[in-house]
Short mmCIF file of C-alpha atoms and ligand atoms in Angstrom, two decimals:
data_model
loop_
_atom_site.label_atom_id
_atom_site.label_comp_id
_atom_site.label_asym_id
_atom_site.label_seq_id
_atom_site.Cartn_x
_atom_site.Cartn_y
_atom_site.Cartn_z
CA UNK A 16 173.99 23.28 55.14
CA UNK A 17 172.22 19.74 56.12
CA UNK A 18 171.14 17.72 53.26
CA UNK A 19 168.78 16.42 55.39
CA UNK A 20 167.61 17.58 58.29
CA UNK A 21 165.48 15.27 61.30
CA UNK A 22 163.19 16.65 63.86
CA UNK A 23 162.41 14.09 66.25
CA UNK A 24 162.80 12.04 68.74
CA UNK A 25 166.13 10.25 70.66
CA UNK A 26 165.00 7.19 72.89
CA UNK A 27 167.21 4.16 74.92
CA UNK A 28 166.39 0.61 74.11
CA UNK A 29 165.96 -1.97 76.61
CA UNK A 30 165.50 -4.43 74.01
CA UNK A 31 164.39 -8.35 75.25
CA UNK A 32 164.68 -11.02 73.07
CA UNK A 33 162.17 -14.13 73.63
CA UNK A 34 161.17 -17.11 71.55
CA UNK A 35 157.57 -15.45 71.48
CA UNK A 36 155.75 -12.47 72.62
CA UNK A 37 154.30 -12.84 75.55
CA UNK A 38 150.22 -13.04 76.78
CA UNK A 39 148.62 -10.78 78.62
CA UNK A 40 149.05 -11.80 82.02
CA UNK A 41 152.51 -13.83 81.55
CA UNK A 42 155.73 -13.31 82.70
CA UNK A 43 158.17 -14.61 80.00
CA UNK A 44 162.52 -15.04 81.11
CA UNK A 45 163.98 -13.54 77.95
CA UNK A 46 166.94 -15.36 75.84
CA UNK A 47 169.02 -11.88 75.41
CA UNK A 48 168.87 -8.40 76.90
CA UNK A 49 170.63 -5.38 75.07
CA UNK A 50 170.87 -1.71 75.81
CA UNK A 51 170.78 0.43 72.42
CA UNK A 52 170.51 4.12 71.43
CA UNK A 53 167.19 4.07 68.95
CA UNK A 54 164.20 6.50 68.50
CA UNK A 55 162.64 7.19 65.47
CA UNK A 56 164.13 10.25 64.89
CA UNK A 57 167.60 9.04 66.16
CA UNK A 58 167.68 6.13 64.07
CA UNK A 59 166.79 7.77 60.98
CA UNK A 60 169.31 10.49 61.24
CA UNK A 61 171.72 7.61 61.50
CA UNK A 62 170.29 5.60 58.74
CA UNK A 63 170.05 9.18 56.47
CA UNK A 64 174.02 9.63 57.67
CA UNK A 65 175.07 5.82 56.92
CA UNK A 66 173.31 6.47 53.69
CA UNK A 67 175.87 8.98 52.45
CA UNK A 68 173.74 12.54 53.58
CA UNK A 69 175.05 15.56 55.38
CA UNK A 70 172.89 15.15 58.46
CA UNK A 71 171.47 17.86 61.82
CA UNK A 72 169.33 16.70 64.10
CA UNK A 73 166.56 18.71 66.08
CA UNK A 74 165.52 17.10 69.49
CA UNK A 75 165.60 16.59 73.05
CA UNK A 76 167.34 14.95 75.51
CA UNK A 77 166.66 14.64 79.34
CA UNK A 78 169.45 15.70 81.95
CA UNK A 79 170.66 12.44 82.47
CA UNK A 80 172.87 9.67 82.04
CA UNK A 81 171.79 8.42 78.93
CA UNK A 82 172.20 12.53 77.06
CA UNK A 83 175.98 12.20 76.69
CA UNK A 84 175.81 8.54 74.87
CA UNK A 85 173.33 10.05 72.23
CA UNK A 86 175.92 13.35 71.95
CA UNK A 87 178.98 10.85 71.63
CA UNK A 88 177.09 9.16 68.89
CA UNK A 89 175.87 12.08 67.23
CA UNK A 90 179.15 13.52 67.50
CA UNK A 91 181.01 9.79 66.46
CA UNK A 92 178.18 9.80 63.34
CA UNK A 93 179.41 13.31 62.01
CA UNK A 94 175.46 14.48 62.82
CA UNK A 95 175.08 18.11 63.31
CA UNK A 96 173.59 18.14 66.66
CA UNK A 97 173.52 21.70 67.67
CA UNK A 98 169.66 21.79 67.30
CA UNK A 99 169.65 19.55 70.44
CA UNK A 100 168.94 20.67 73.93
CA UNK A 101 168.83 19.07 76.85
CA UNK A 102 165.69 19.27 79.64
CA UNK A 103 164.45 18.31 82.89
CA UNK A 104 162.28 15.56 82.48
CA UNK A 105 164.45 12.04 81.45
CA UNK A 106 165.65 11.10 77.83
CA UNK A 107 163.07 8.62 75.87
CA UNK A 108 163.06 4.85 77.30
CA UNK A 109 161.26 2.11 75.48
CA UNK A 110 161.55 -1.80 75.21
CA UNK A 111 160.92 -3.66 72.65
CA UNK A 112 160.51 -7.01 72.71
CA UNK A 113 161.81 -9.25 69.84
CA UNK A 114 160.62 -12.55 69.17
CA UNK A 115 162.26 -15.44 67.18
CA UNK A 116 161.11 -14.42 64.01
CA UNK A 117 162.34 -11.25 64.47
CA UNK A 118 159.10 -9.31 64.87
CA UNK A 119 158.96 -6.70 67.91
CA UNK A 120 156.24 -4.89 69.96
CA UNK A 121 157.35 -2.32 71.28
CA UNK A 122 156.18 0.56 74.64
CA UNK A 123 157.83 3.49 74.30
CA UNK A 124 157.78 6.56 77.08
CA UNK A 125 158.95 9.76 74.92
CA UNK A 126 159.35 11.60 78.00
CA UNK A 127 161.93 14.80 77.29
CA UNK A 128 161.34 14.03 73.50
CA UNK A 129 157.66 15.56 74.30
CA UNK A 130 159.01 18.79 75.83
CA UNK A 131 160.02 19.81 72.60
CA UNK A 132 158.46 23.29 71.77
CA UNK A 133 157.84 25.10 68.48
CA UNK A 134 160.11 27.59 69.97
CA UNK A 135 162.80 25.57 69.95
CA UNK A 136 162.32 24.48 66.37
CA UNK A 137 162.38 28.45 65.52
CA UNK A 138 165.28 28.55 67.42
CA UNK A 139 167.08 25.93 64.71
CA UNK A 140 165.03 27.35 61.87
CA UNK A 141 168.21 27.89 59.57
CA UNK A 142 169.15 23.82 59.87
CA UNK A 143 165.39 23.39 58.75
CA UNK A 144 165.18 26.10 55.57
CA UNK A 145 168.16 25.30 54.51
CA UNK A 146 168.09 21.55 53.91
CA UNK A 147 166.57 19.66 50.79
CA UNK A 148 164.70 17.25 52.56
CA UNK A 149 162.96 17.61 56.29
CA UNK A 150 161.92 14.63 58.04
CA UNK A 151 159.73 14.35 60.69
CA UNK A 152 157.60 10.98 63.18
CA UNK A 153 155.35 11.57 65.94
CA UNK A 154 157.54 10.97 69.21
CA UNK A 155 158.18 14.86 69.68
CA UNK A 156 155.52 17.32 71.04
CA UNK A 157 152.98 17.76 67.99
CA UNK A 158 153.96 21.60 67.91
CA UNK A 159 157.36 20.79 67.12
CA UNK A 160 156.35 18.71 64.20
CA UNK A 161 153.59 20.99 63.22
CA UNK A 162 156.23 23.90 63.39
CA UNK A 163 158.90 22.26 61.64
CA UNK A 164 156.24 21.08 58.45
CA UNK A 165 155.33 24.95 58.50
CA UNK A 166 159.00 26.46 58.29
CA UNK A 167 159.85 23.80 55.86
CA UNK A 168 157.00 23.89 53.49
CA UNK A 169 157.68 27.79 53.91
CA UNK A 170 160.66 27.47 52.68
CA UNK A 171 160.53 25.06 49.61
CA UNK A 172 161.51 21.92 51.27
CA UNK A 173 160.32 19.17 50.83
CA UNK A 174 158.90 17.50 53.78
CA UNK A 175 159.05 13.70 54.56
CA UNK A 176 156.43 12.61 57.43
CA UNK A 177 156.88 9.37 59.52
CA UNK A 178 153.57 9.25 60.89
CA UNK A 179 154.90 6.55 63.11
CA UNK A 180 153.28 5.24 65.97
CA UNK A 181 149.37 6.05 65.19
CA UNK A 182 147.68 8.28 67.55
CA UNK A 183 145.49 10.78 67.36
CA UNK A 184 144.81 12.08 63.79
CA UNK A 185 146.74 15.97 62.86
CA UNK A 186 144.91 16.86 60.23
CA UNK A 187 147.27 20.22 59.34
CA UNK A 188 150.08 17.92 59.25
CA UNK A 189 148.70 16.00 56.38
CA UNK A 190 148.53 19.41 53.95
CA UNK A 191 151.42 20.09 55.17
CA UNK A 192 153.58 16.88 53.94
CA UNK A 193 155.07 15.84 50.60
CA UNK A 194 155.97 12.40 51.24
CA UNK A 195 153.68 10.49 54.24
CA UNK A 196 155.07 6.76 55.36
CA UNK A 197 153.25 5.05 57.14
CA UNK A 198 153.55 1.25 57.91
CA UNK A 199 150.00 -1.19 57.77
CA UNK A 200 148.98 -0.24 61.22
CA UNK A 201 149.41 3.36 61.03
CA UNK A 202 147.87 3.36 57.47
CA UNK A 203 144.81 1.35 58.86
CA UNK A 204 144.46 3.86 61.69
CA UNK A 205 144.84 6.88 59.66
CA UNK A 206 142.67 6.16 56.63
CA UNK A 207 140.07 4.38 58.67
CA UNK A 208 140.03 1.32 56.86
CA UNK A 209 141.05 -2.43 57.41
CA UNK A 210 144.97 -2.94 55.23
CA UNK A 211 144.89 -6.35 54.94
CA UNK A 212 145.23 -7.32 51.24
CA UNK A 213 146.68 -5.97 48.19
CA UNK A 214 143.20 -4.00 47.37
CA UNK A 215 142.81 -2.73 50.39
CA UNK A 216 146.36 -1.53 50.74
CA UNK A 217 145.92 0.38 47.59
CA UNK A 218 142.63 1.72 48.90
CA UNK A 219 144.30 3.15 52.02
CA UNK A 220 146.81 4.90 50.02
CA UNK A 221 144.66 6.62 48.14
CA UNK A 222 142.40 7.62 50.89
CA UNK A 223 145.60 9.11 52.94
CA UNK A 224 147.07 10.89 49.42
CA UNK A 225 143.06 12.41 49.37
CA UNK A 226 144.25 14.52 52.79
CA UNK A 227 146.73 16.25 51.53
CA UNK A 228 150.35 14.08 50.41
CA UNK A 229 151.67 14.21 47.28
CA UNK A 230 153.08 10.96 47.94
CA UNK A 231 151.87 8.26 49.84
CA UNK A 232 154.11 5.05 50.94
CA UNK A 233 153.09 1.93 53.00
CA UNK A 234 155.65 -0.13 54.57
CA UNK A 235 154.69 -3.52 54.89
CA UNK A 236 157.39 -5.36 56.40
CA UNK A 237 158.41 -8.51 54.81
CA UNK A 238 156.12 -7.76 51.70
CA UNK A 239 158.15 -4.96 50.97
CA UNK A 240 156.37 -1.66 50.55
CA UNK A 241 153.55 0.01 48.30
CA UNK A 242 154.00 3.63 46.77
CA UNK A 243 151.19 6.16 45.17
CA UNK A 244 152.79 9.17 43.93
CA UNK A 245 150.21 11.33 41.84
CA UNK A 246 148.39 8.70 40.20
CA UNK A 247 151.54 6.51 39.92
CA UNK A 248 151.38 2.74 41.35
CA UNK A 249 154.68 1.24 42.08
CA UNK A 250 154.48 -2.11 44.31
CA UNK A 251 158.25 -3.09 45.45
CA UNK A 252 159.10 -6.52 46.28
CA UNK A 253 160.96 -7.35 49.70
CA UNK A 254 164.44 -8.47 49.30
CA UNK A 255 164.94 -12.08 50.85
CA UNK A 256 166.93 -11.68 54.66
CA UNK A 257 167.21 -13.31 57.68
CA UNK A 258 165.34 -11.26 60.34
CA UNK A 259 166.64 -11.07 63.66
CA UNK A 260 164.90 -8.05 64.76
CA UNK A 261 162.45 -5.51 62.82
CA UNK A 262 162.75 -2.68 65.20
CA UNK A 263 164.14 0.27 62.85
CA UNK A 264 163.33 -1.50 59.66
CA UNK A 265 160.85 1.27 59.22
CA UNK A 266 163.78 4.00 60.20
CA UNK A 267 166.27 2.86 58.11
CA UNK A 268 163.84 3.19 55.27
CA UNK A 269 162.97 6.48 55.84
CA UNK A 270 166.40 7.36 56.47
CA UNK A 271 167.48 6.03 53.29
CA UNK A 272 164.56 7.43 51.18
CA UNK A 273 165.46 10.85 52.57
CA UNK A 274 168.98 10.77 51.88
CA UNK A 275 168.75 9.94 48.22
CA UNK A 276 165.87 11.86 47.88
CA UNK A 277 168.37 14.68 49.05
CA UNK A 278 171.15 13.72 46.23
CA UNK A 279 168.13 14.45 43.25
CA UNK A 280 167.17 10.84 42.78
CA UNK A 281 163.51 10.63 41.58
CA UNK A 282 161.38 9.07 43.82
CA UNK A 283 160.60 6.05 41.88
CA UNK A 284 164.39 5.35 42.27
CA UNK A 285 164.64 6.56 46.53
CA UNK A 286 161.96 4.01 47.69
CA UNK A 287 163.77 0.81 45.98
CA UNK A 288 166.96 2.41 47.69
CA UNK A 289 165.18 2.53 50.81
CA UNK A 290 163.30 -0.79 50.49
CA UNK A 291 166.99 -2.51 50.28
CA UNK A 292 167.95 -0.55 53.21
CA UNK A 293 164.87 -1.69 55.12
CA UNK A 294 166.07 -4.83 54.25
CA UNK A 295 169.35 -4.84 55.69
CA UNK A 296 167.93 -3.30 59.05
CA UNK A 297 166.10 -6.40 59.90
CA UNK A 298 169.39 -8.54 59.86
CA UNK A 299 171.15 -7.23 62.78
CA UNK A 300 169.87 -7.02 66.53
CA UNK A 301 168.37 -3.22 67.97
CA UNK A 302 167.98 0.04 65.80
CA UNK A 303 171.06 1.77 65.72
CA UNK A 304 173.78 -1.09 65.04
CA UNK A 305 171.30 -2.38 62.33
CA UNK A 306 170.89 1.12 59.84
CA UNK A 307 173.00 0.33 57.38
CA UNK A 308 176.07 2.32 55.50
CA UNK A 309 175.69 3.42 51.81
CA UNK A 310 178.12 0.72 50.52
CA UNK A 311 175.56 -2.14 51.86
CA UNK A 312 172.08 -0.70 50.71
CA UNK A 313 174.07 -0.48 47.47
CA UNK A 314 175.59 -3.42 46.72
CA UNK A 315 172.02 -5.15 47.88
CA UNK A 316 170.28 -2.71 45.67
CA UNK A 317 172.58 -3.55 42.70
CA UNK A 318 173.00 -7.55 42.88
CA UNK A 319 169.96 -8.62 44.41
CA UNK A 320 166.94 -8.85 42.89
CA UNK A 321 163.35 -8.37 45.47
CA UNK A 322 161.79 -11.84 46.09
O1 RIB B 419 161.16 2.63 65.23
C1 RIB B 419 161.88 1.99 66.24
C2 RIB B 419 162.08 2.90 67.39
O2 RIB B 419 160.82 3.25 67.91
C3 RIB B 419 162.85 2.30 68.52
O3 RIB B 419 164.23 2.58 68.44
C4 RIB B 419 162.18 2.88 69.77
O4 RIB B 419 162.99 3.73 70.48
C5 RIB B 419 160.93 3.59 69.26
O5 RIB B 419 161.06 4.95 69.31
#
């Protein structure tokens, strides 16, 4: 029985590192080049793993080379990944492209990650109803995330959405959510509003808690993050870090927040647990070296105080 269990997507990383993004139109010679496992779903299995949880994974790979590295770490991670299949069309690529500062933009191609069908969520139903907390992004088919919200409301579990990247609002998948993270982007494309002060932050919580979430929380990066919960305001501080690259900052949070969520801790207590482990993401170059293990998000949560 999963403590937590993570419907979504498994993607490579060609990750570039350059001194600045580039312009439209520019060709840029990068500094560093790496090759990392990452996806949102991937990296927040790992980061709900590292974080001390009893972890399965639902997803799919392509028939390629890049399947058996994901399985190896899966396997290496202790992840349960017998809801995984594999399919024709080629695992998840993406690249994003870090600059000094350590902020990324990202393309992804989801690719086989898109192939997966509410069927094969049925399929691994039992990983899904049995866990305490479900989380779900939007990098797999919207079926499969629909599906999996469905069978795990159904079932009295609570369900964590990563509506991560913005697209096309899924209005179902709103009612269907406990706890909905979003970072600024995705909250200004989802509530419909500009998030670019403290007011307006607040204002775009409350307008994505109106569709549906119990629980609303907005990432924002080096600012740390913002939580509504019922009519509960709760701003937390970032923690001071070097960044060297931001991509999985995001996962690692949710990761985190699931994982304690999943050991009983209120919620009030998860998000500064996942804050810290945001935190420690940032520090280390491409998504899966950088999600953190328990004793780190710890001993930041415990001695360090948020900026
Ligand atoms: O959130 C970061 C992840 O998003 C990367 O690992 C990349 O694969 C994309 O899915």
């Amino acid at each position: 029985m999963p403590d937590v269990t993570v419907v979504g997507s498994l993607v490579i990383d060609f990750v570039f590192q350059v001194q600045r993004q580039p312009k439209p139109g520019e060709t840029l010679t990068a500094e560093a080049f790496g090759i990392f496992l990452g996806g949102k779903g991937f990296n927040q299995a790992v980061a709900a793993r590292r974080a001390g949880a009893s972890v399965a994974m639902i997803g799919r790979l392509g028939d390629d080379v890049f399947a058996p590295l994901f399985e190896q770490a899966l396997d290496r991670e202790g992840i349960d990944r017998t809801g995984i299949r594999r399919s024709g069309d080629g695992t998840g690529v993406s690249s994003p492209i870090v600059d000094r500062g350590g902020q990324n933009t990202l393309i992804v191609a989801p690719r086989a990650n898109l192939t997966l069908t509410a069927a094969d969520v049925d399929a691994a139903a039992p990983l899904i109803e049995s866990a305490r907390v479900v989380v779900a992004q939007r990098e797999t088919s919207p079926q499969s995330i629909r599906r999996t919200a469905e069978l795990a409301r159904h079932a009295g579990v609570t369900v964590v959405w990563n509506a991560a990247p913005a697209g096309p609002a899924e209005p179902e998948m709103f009612l269907l959510t406990d706890i909905l993270v979003v970072n600024e982007l995705e909250a200004e494309a989802f509530a419909g509003c500009r998030v670019d002060d403290e007011l307006a932050i607040r204002e775009a919580a409350r307008r994505l808690q109106e569709r549906g979430p119990r629980t609303v929380i907005v990432t924002l990066g080096e600012r740390g993050a913002f939580v509504r919960s019922g009519t509960r305001e709760q701003r937390l501080a970032a923690f001071s870090v070097e960044a060297v690259d931001a991509t999985g900052a995001g996962d690692a949070f949710v990761g985190a927040l699931a994982a304690r969520l999943a050991e009983g801790a209120p919620l009030e207590d998860a998000a500064r647990f996942a804050n810290a482990a945001g935190a420690l993401a940032v520090t280390t170059l491409g998504a899966e070296p950088s999600m953190p293990r328990r004793g780190e998000i710890d001993l930041l949560f415990r001695t360090s105080e948020p900026r």
